mmCIF file of C-alpha atoms in Angstrom:
data_model
loop_
_atom_site.group_PDB
_atom_site.id
_atom_site.type_symbol
_atom_site.label_atom_id
_atom_site.label_comp_id
_atom_site.label_asym_id
_atom_site.label_seq_id
_atom_site.Cartn_x
_atom_site.Cartn_y
_atom_site.Cartn_z
ATOM 1 C CA UNK A 1 -13.230 57.346 28.390
ATOM 2 C CA UNK A 2 -15.951 57.301 25.196
ATOM 3 C CA UNK A 3 -13.171 58.348 23.314
ATOM 4 C CA UNK A 4 -10.444 55.793 24.168
ATOM 5 C CA UNK A 5 -13.212 52.733 23.521
ATOM 6 C CA UNK A 6 -14.074 53.993 20.042
ATOM 7 C CA UNK A 7 -10.448 54.694 19.150
ATOM 8 C CA UNK A 8 -9.579 50.541 19.790
ATOM 9 C CA UNK A 9 -12.618 49.027 18.507
ATOM 10 C CA UNK A 10 -11.033 49.539 14.384
ATOM 11 C CA UNK A 11 -7.952 47.833 15.888
ATOM 12 C CA UNK A 12 -9.315 45.012 17.240
ATOM 13 C CA UNK A 13 -12.145 44.149 14.989
ATOM 14 C CA UNK A 14 -9.070 44.461 12.236
ATOM 15 C CA UNK A 15 -7.096 42.228 14.685
ATOM 16 C CA UNK A 16 -9.997 39.455 14.650
ATOM 17 C CA UNK A 17 -10.086 39.008 10.737
ATOM 18 C CA UNK A 18 -6.559 38.876 10.116
ATOM 19 C CA UNK A 19 -6.191 35.204 9.545
ATOM 20 C CA UNK A 20 -3.569 33.631 11.228
ATOM 21 C CA UNK A 21 -0.216 32.310 10.141
ATOM 22 C CA UNK A 22 -0.941 28.424 11.077
ATOM 23 C CA UNK A 23 -4.251 28.851 8.448
ATOM 24 C CA UNK A 24 -1.961 30.329 5.829
ATOM 25 C CA UNK A 25 0.483 27.740 5.949
ATOM 26 C CA UNK A 26 -2.182 25.134 5.663
ATOM 27 C CA UNK A 27 -3.626 26.443 2.551
ATOM 28 C CA UNK A 28 -0.557 27.176 0.935
ATOM 29 C CA UNK A 29 -0.305 23.815 1.726
ATOM 30 C CA UNK A 30 -3.133 22.427 0.162
ATOM 31 C CA UNK A 31 -2.560 24.650 -2.783
ATOM 32 C CA UNK A 32 0.856 23.080 -3.798
ATOM 33 C CA UNK A 33 -0.616 19.735 -3.572
ATOM 34 C CA UNK A 34 -3.832 19.835 -5.480
ATOM 35 C CA UNK A 35 -1.551 19.697 -8.578
ATOM 36 C CA UNK A 36 -0.083 15.886 -7.588
ATOM 37 C CA UNK A 37 -3.834 15.354 -7.141
ATOM 38 C CA UNK A 38 -4.835 15.833 -10.152
ATOM 39 C CA UNK A 39 -1.887 13.846 -11.889
ATOM 40 C CA UNK A 40 -2.467 11.225 -9.148
ATOM 41 C CA UNK A 41 -6.133 10.584 -10.294
ATOM 42 C CA UNK A 42 -5.923 8.313 -12.867
ATOM 43 C CA UNK A 43 -4.026 5.878 -10.361
ATOM 44 C CA UNK A 44 -6.453 6.679 -7.798
ATOM 45 C CA UNK A 45 -9.670 6.041 -10.283
ATOM 46 C CA UNK A 46 -8.429 2.712 -11.737
ATOM 47 C CA UNK A 47 -7.534 1.683 -7.673
ATOM 48 C CA UNK A 48 -11.048 2.258 -7.049
ATOM 49 C CA UNK A 49 -12.563 1.344 -10.014
ATOM 50 C CA UNK A 50 -10.601 -1.801 -10.553
ATOM 51 C CA UNK A 51 -9.197 -3.210 -7.257
ATOM 52 C CA UNK A 52 -11.097 -1.754 -4.056
ATOM 53 C CA UNK A 53 -14.843 -2.164 -5.759
ATOM 54 C CA UNK A 54 -14.157 -5.903 -7.199
ATOM 55 C CA UNK A 55 -12.568 -6.391 -3.723
ATOM 56 C CA UNK A 56 -15.830 -5.880 -2.255
ATOM 57 C CA UNK A 57 -18.140 -7.064 -4.321
ATOM 58 C CA UNK A 58 -15.542 -10.872 -4.439
ATOM 59 C CA UNK A 59 -15.950 -10.357 -0.037
ATOM 60 C CA UNK A 60 -19.916 -10.630 -0.579
ATOM 61 C CA UNK A 61 -19.980 -13.239 -3.393
ATOM 62 C CA UNK A 62 -18.063 -15.474 -1.301
ATOM 63 C CA UNK A 63 -21.185 -15.342 1.140
ATOM 64 C CA UNK A 64 -23.540 -16.315 -1.318
ATOM 65 C CA UNK A 65 -24.251 -19.280 -4.080
ATOM 66 C CA UNK A 66 -23.499 -17.487 -7.627
ATOM 67 C CA UNK A 67 -23.607 -19.414 -10.214
ATOM 68 C CA UNK A 68 -22.799 -16.338 -13.160
ATOM 69 C CA UNK A 69 -26.336 -16.786 -14.342
ATOM 70 C CA UNK A 70 -28.863 -15.839 -11.724
ATOM 71 C CA UNK A 71 -28.921 -13.501 -9.032
ATOM 72 C CA UNK A 72 -26.461 -13.970 -5.716
ATOM 73 C CA UNK A 73 -28.013 -15.815 -2.387
ATOM 74 C CA UNK A 74 -27.037 -14.590 0.717
ATOM 75 C CA UNK A 75 -25.735 -18.450 2.184
ATOM 76 C CA UNK A 76 -23.581 -16.963 5.020
ATOM 77 C CA UNK A 77 -20.755 -18.878 6.338
ATOM 78 C CA UNK A 78 -21.731 -21.862 4.573
ATOM 79 C CA UNK A 79 -18.934 -21.895 1.518
ATOM 80 C CA UNK A 80 -16.250 -21.535 3.732
ATOM 81 C CA UNK A 81 -17.830 -24.405 5.988
ATOM 82 C CA UNK A 82 -18.511 -26.653 2.963
ATOM 83 C CA UNK A 83 -14.597 -26.038 1.917
ATOM 84 C CA UNK A 84 -13.026 -26.534 5.284
ATOM 85 C CA UNK A 85 -14.723 -29.440 6.261
ATOM 86 C CA UNK A 86 -16.402 -31.083 3.096
ATOM 87 C CA UNK A 87 -14.084 -30.626 0.137
ATOM 88 C CA UNK A 88 -11.360 -33.272 0.396
ATOM 89 C CA UNK A 89 -10.364 -31.982 -3.321
ATOM 90 C CA UNK A 90 -10.035 -28.140 -1.658
ATOM 91 C CA UNK A 91 -7.245 -29.806 1.256
ATOM 92 C CA UNK A 92 -5.140 -31.995 -2.064
ATOM 93 C CA UNK A 93 -5.233 -28.703 -3.370
ATOM 94 C CA UNK A 94 -3.649 -27.552 -0.459
ATOM 95 C CA UNK A 95 -1.093 -29.874 0.050
ATOM 96 C CA UNK A 96 -0.210 -30.085 -3.920
ATOM 97 C CA UNK A 97 0.258 -26.499 -3.184
ATOM 98 C CA UNK A 98 2.452 -26.276 -0.145
ATOM 99 C CA UNK A 99 4.765 -29.146 -1.553
ATOM 100 C CA UNK A 100 4.783 -26.563 -4.643
ATOM 101 C CA UNK A 101 6.149 -23.891 -2.490
ATOM 102 C CA UNK A 102 8.543 -25.677 -0.413
ATOM 103 C CA UNK A 103 10.220 -27.267 -2.959
ATOM 104 C CA UNK A 104 10.466 -24.661 -6.119
ATOM 105 C CA UNK A 105 11.357 -21.370 -4.256
ATOM 106 C CA UNK A 106 14.402 -22.649 -2.690
ATOM 107 C CA UNK A 107 15.889 -24.535 -5.366
ATOM 108 C CA UNK A 108 14.825 -21.485 -7.253
ATOM 109 C CA UNK A 109 17.283 -19.449 -5.278
ATOM 110 C CA UNK A 110 19.553 -21.061 -4.809
ATOM 111 C CA UNK A 111 20.646 -21.628 -8.451
ATOM 112 C CA UNK A 112 19.338 -17.576 -8.668
ATOM 113 C CA UNK A 113 22.249 -16.702 -6.142
ATOM 114 C CA UNK A 114 25.103 -19.477 -7.582
ATOM 115 C CA UNK A 115 24.827 -18.634 -10.876
ATOM 116 C CA UNK A 116 25.074 -14.785 -9.750
ATOM 117 C CA UNK A 117 27.961 -15.172 -8.058
ATOM 118 C CA UNK A 118 29.501 -16.792 -10.970
ATOM 119 C CA UNK A 119 28.372 -13.357 -13.471
ATOM 120 C CA UNK A 120 29.786 -11.413 -10.552
ATOM 121 C CA UNK A 121 33.623 -12.813 -11.031
ATOM 122 C CA UNK A 122 33.614 -12.537 -14.676
ATOM 123 C CA UNK A 123 35.194 -10.011 -16.331
ATOM 124 C CA UNK A 124 33.933 -9.631 -20.133
ATOM 125 C CA UNK A 125 30.536 -10.931 -21.419
ATOM 126 C CA UNK A 126 28.589 -10.492 -18.048
ATOM 127 C CA UNK A 127 25.925 -8.042 -19.904
ATOM 128 C CA UNK A 128 25.637 -11.235 -22.060
ATOM 129 C CA UNK A 129 25.442 -13.911 -19.587
ATOM 130 C CA UNK A 130 23.489 -11.781 -17.481
ATOM 131 C CA UNK A 131 20.934 -11.526 -20.719
ATOM 132 C CA UNK A 132 20.756 -14.751 -21.470
ATOM 133 C CA UNK A 133 20.056 -15.662 -18.030
ATOM 134 C CA UNK A 134 16.913 -13.156 -17.557
ATOM 135 C CA UNK A 135 14.870 -14.064 -20.898
ATOM 136 C CA UNK A 136 13.588 -17.322 -19.336
ATOM 137 C CA UNK A 137 11.849 -14.775 -16.760
ATOM 138 C CA UNK A 138 10.018 -13.009 -19.209
ATOM 139 C CA UNK A 139 9.153 -16.471 -21.236
ATOM 140 C CA UNK A 140 8.372 -18.735 -18.987
ATOM 141 C CA UNK A 141 4.992 -18.022 -17.827
ATOM 142 C CA UNK A 142 3.426 -17.838 -21.046
ATOM 143 C CA UNK A 143 1.220 -20.579 -22.001
ATOM 144 C CA UNK A 144 3.219 -21.393 -24.916
ATOM 145 C CA UNK A 145 6.905 -22.408 -23.197
ATOM 146 C CA UNK A 146 4.465 -24.637 -21.365
ATOM 147 C CA UNK A 147 3.226 -25.982 -23.798
ATOM 148 C CA UNK A 148 6.992 -26.593 -24.910
ATOM 149 C CA UNK A 149 8.039 -27.792 -21.624
ATOM 150 C CA UNK A 150 4.574 -30.348 -21.259
ATOM 151 C CA UNK A 151 5.811 -31.598 -24.721
ATOM 152 C CA UNK A 152 9.406 -32.051 -23.251
ATOM 153 C CA UNK A 153 8.300 -34.362 -20.158
ATOM 154 C CA UNK A 154 5.593 -36.747 -21.818
ATOM 155 C CA UNK A 155 5.837 -39.626 -22.779
ATOM 156 C CA UNK A 156 8.266 -40.217 -25.809
ATOM 157 C CA UNK A 157 9.703 -36.827 -25.297
ATOM 158 C CA UNK A 158 12.871 -35.799 -25.079
ATOM 159 C CA UNK A 159 13.710 -35.682 -21.147
ATOM 160 C CA UNK A 160 12.576 -39.305 -21.118
ATOM 161 C CA UNK A 161 14.612 -40.276 -24.278
ATOM 162 C CA UNK A 162 17.526 -38.960 -22.681
ATOM 163 C CA UNK A 163 16.999 -40.431 -19.585
ATOM 164 C CA UNK A 164 16.398 -43.691 -21.298
ATOM 165 C CA UNK A 165 19.433 -43.665 -23.393
ATOM 166 C CA UNK A 166 21.690 -43.450 -19.994
ATOM 167 C CA UNK A 167 19.280 -46.230 -18.141
ATOM 168 C CA UNK A 168 16.928 -44.275 -16.206
ATOM 169 C CA UNK A 169 13.320 -45.468 -16.819
ATOM 170 C CA UNK A 170 11.182 -42.804 -15.742
ATOM 171 C CA UNK A 171 8.644 -42.932 -19.177
ATOM 172 C CA UNK A 172 6.355 -39.325 -18.893
ATOM 173 C CA UNK A 173 6.876 -37.503 -16.241
ATOM 174 C CA UNK A 174 3.585 -35.716 -17.026
ATOM 175 C CA UNK A 175 1.155 -39.126 -17.130
ATOM 176 C CA UNK A 176 3.029 -39.860 -13.623
ATOM 177 C CA UNK A 177 1.186 -38.895 -10.255
ATOM 178 C CA UNK A 178 4.214 -39.048 -8.625
ATOM 179 C CA UNK A 179 6.168 -36.793 -10.604
ATOM 180 C CA UNK A 180 3.799 -34.849 -12.011
ATOM 181 C CA UNK A 181 4.542 -31.923 -9.927
ATOM 182 C CA UNK A 182 8.176 -31.462 -10.598
ATOM 183 C CA UNK A 183 7.484 -30.863 -14.028
ATOM 184 C CA UNK A 184 5.807 -27.571 -12.729
ATOM 185 C CA UNK A 185 8.573 -27.335 -10.002
ATOM 186 C CA UNK A 186 11.320 -27.490 -12.866
ATOM 187 C CA UNK A 187 9.320 -24.752 -15.022
ATOM 188 C CA UNK A 188 9.796 -22.254 -12.392
ATOM 189 C CA UNK A 189 13.348 -23.298 -11.027
ATOM 190 C CA UNK A 190 14.385 -22.548 -15.092
ATOM 191 C CA UNK A 191 12.799 -18.724 -15.003
ATOM 192 C CA UNK A 192 15.388 -17.359 -11.783
ATOM 193 C CA UNK A 193 16.726 -14.910 -13.888
ATOM 194 C CA UNK A 194 14.745 -12.110 -12.114
ATOM 195 C CA UNK A 195 16.266 -12.854 -8.837
ATOM 196 C CA UNK A 196 19.512 -13.517 -10.598
ATOM 197 C CA UNK A 197 19.821 -10.530 -11.680
ATOM 198 C CA UNK A 198 18.574 -8.809 -7.626
ATOM 199 C CA UNK A 199 21.174 -11.231 -6.098
ATOM 200 C CA UNK A 200 23.770 -9.853 -8.739
ATOM 201 C CA UNK A 201 23.196 -6.378 -7.816
ATOM 202 C CA UNK A 202 23.490 -6.866 -4.137
ATOM 203 C CA UNK A 203 26.690 -8.599 -4.242
ATOM 204 C CA UNK A 204 28.178 -5.991 -6.512
ATOM 205 C CA UNK A 205 27.625 -3.470 -3.182
ATOM 206 C CA UNK A 206 29.787 -5.754 -0.919
ATOM 207 C CA UNK A 207 32.859 -4.498 -0.693
ATOM 208 C CA UNK A 208 36.053 -5.808 -1.970
ATOM 209 C CA UNK A 209 37.891 -5.163 1.047
ATOM 210 C CA UNK A 210 36.047 -7.565 3.149
ATOM 211 C CA UNK A 211 36.540 -10.471 1.316
ATOM 212 C CA UNK A 212 40.537 -9.256 1.234
ATOM 213 C CA UNK A 213 40.540 -8.566 4.826
ATOM 214 C CA UNK A 214 39.165 -12.429 5.516
ATOM 215 C CA UNK A 215 41.556 -14.153 2.843
ATOM 216 C CA UNK A 216 44.595 -12.247 5.381
ATOM 217 C CA UNK A 217 43.098 -13.702 8.322
ATOM 218 C CA UNK A 218 43.139 -17.600 6.358
ATOM 219 C CA UNK A 219 39.446 -17.823 5.710
ATOM 220 C CA UNK A 220 38.522 -19.601 2.676
ATOM 221 C CA UNK A 221 35.632 -19.430 0.871
ATOM 222 C CA UNK A 222 33.487 -21.453 2.185
ATOM 223 C CA UNK A 223 34.182 -19.509 5.024
ATOM 224 C CA UNK A 224 33.957 -16.069 3.525
ATOM 225 C CA UNK A 225 30.259 -16.953 2.124
ATOM 226 C CA UNK A 226 29.248 -17.901 5.387
ATOM 227 C CA UNK A 227 30.903 -15.248 7.274
ATOM 228 C CA UNK A 228 30.487 -12.252 4.875
ATOM 229 C CA UNK A 229 28.566 -13.072 1.906
ATOM 230 C CA UNK A 230 25.209 -14.371 3.233
ATOM 231 C CA UNK A 231 24.801 -11.428 6.623
ATOM 232 C CA UNK A 232 26.100 -8.926 3.596
ATOM 233 C CA UNK A 233 23.427 -9.906 1.180
ATOM 234 C CA UNK A 234 20.612 -11.421 3.833
ATOM 235 C CA UNK A 235 17.955 -8.218 2.649
ATOM 236 C CA UNK A 236 18.453 -9.637 -0.729
ATOM 237 C CA UNK A 237 17.838 -12.474 0.506
ATOM 238 C CA UNK A 238 14.614 -11.535 2.216
ATOM 239 C CA UNK A 239 13.435 -9.788 -0.429
ATOM 240 C CA UNK A 240 13.531 -12.149 -2.944
ATOM 241 C CA UNK A 241 12.060 -14.897 -0.614
ATOM 242 C CA UNK A 242 9.284 -12.747 0.014
ATOM 243 C CA UNK A 243 8.492 -12.048 -3.638
ATOM 244 C CA UNK A 244 8.995 -15.710 -4.362
ATOM 245 C CA UNK A 245 6.681 -17.127 -2.129
ATOM 246 C CA UNK A 246 3.838 -14.993 -2.714
ATOM 247 C CA UNK A 247 4.207 -15.793 -6.444
ATOM 248 C CA UNK A 248 4.518 -19.713 -6.050
ATOM 249 C CA UNK A 249 1.178 -19.459 -3.918
ATOM 250 C CA UNK A 250 -0.435 -17.892 -7.064
ATOM 251 C CA UNK A 251 0.628 -20.384 -9.926
ATOM 252 C CA UNK A 252 -2.060 -21.160 -12.340
ATOM 253 C CA UNK A 253 -0.495 -20.736 -16.191
ATOM 254 C CA UNK A 254 1.873 -23.522 -16.114
ATOM 255 C CA UNK A 255 -0.661 -26.256 -13.906
ATOM 256 C CA UNK A 256 -3.245 -25.527 -16.669
ATOM 257 C CA UNK A 257 -1.301 -25.772 -19.166
ATOM 258 C CA UNK A 258 0.586 -29.038 -18.451
ATOM 259 C CA UNK A 259 -2.622 -30.936 -17.017
ATOM 260 C CA UNK A 260 -4.785 -29.900 -19.473
ATOM 261 C CA UNK A 261 -6.697 -27.500 -16.994
ATOM 262 C CA UNK A 262 -8.222 -30.708 -15.042
ATOM 263 C CA UNK A 263 -5.147 -30.808 -12.430
ATOM 264 C CA UNK A 264 -4.609 -34.755 -13.510
ATOM 265 C CA UNK A 265 -3.128 -37.384 -13.258
ATOM 266 C CA UNK A 266 -4.536 -37.912 -9.909
ATOM 267 C CA UNK A 267 -4.970 -34.245 -9.070
ATOM 268 C CA UNK A 268 -1.474 -34.130 -8.714
ATOM 269 C CA UNK A 269 -0.974 -31.052 -10.327
ATOM 270 C CA UNK A 270 -4.016 -29.693 -8.913
ATOM 271 C CA UNK A 271 -2.924 -26.366 -7.834
ATOM 272 C CA UNK A 272 -5.065 -23.676 -5.719
ATOM 273 C CA UNK A 273 -5.970 -21.373 -7.833
ATOM 274 C CA UNK A 274 -6.446 -23.761 -10.531
ATOM 275 C CA UNK A 275 -8.994 -25.736 -8.827
ATOM 276 C CA UNK A 276 -10.280 -21.737 -7.585
ATOM 277 C CA UNK A 277 -10.642 -21.487 -11.366
ATOM 278 C CA UNK A 278 -12.299 -24.966 -11.603
ATOM 279 C CA UNK A 279 -14.969 -24.339 -9.372
ATOM 280 C CA UNK A 280 -15.335 -20.788 -10.494
ATOM 281 C CA UNK A 281 -15.585 -21.206 -14.211
ATOM 282 C CA UNK A 282 -15.653 -24.989 -14.658
ATOM 283 C CA UNK A 283 -19.140 -25.519 -12.418
ATOM 284 C CA UNK A 284 -20.185 -22.121 -12.040
ATOM 285 C CA UNK A 285 -19.870 -22.034 -8.151
ATOM 286 C CA UNK A 286 -18.520 -18.180 -7.811
ATOM 287 C CA UNK A 287 -18.653 -17.568 -4.633
ATOM 288 C CA UNK A 288 -17.064 -21.063 -3.600
ATOM 289 C CA UNK A 289 -14.696 -19.977 -6.016
ATOM 290 C CA UNK A 290 -14.521 -15.902 -4.299
ATOM 291 C CA UNK A 291 -14.312 -17.900 -0.695
ATOM 292 C CA UNK A 292 -10.820 -19.279 -1.638
ATOM 293 C CA UNK A 293 -9.796 -16.524 -3.039
ATOM 294 C CA UNK A 294 -10.189 -15.286 -0.085
ATOM 295 C CA UNK A 295 -8.778 -17.157 1.922
ATOM 296 C CA UNK A 296 -5.546 -17.305 -0.601
ATOM 297 C CA UNK A 297 -5.308 -13.775 0.316
ATOM 298 C CA UNK A 298 -5.447 -14.078 3.902
ATOM 299 C CA UNK A 299 -2.736 -17.408 3.429
ATOM 300 C CA UNK A 300 -0.637 -15.162 1.866
ATOM 301 C CA UNK A 301 -1.218 -12.226 4.165
ATOM 302 C CA UNK A 302 -0.118 -14.684 7.118
ATOM 303 C CA UNK A 303 3.228 -16.137 5.695
ATOM 304 C CA UNK A 304 4.123 -13.075 4.774
ATOM 305 C CA UNK A 305 3.670 -11.445 8.180
ATOM 306 C CA UNK A 306 5.616 -14.633 9.474
ATOM 307 C CA UNK A 307 8.472 -13.893 7.170
ATOM 308 C CA UNK A 308 8.361 -10.212 8.655
ATOM 309 C CA UNK A 309 8.212 -11.095 11.980
ATOM 310 C CA UNK A 310 11.195 -13.961 11.922
ATOM 311 C CA UNK A 311 13.408 -11.966 9.593
ATOM 312 C CA UNK A 312 14.416 -10.194 12.805
ATOM 313 C CA UNK A 313 16.906 -12.759 13.694
ATOM 314 C CA UNK A 314 18.653 -13.481 10.177
ATOM 315 C CA UNK A 315 18.767 -10.161 8.307
ATOM 316 C CA UNK A 316 20.938 -8.110 8.809
ATOM 317 C CA UNK A 317 21.436 -4.100 7.123
ATOM 318 C CA UNK A 318 24.411 -2.507 7.041
ATOM 319 C CA UNK A 319 22.435 0.824 9.396
ATOM 320 C CA UNK A 320 21.894 -1.233 12.753
ATOM 321 C CA UNK A 321 25.874 -2.136 12.967
ATOM 322 C CA UNK A 322 26.002 0.090 15.425
ATOM 323 C CA UNK A 323 22.290 0.176 16.993
#
């Protein structure tokens, strides 16, 4: 019995020290992954240092009274309470921004879709026109273009002179509280090139056989658009809608340039981000501005969530056809 036990002991020891296949596989996976982490490290460091840390600091500052010169003083929810219950200019900026989003986004997407459908049927020069219509999307966000736009719609500008020549006397739009916001709306709609390119790519993915079959059944152009183009293009419409809504809530440069930075006349161009800038850098209420920024983030997140939830009822995906 003693001989058997002594001969089996080394086998038992060897069996216990041998690494399990599962642990060996995990080690191999880790060895293959570390080069990826090395190459991703610049982005990860940048995301932490330039995004996550500033977000955490701004969240802390939103609960403080901070004027950029003195140390922050903790005030709890006072900034949020003042914003929501004691600041009429805040709610005016919310209303102006909502009006801008509701008017500008549908007009921009509608024009982009219309031009994309025209370009789809072109046999020559499609590349040239696509580049020409896309150019304003690259230039329109600059301060120089916004100043040119302001000059066009100012009192005595080109637009006022053209309208006067046909008997429409509106004067300068920039100085009119009822029309000033629409100057910025038109500037935004003029930059329809980016969603147009996306719409054009989506239209080219729709099979011509669908339109031919619909034409044989007697469907006209409008019926083809409603029954074929819109359903097949709905994922692209949804994508452009989400992007444009998010970008529209963050509009700043046109409002700053056209209003001269004060949101005038009569706060008619006081957009949310412009008021945030005014409270943070002009009035030196950085804690208040940080609270505004976080409420804007929450609002954009909530609206985006609503768009995703409601998209289930009108967005059609080809891979869901058989489900």
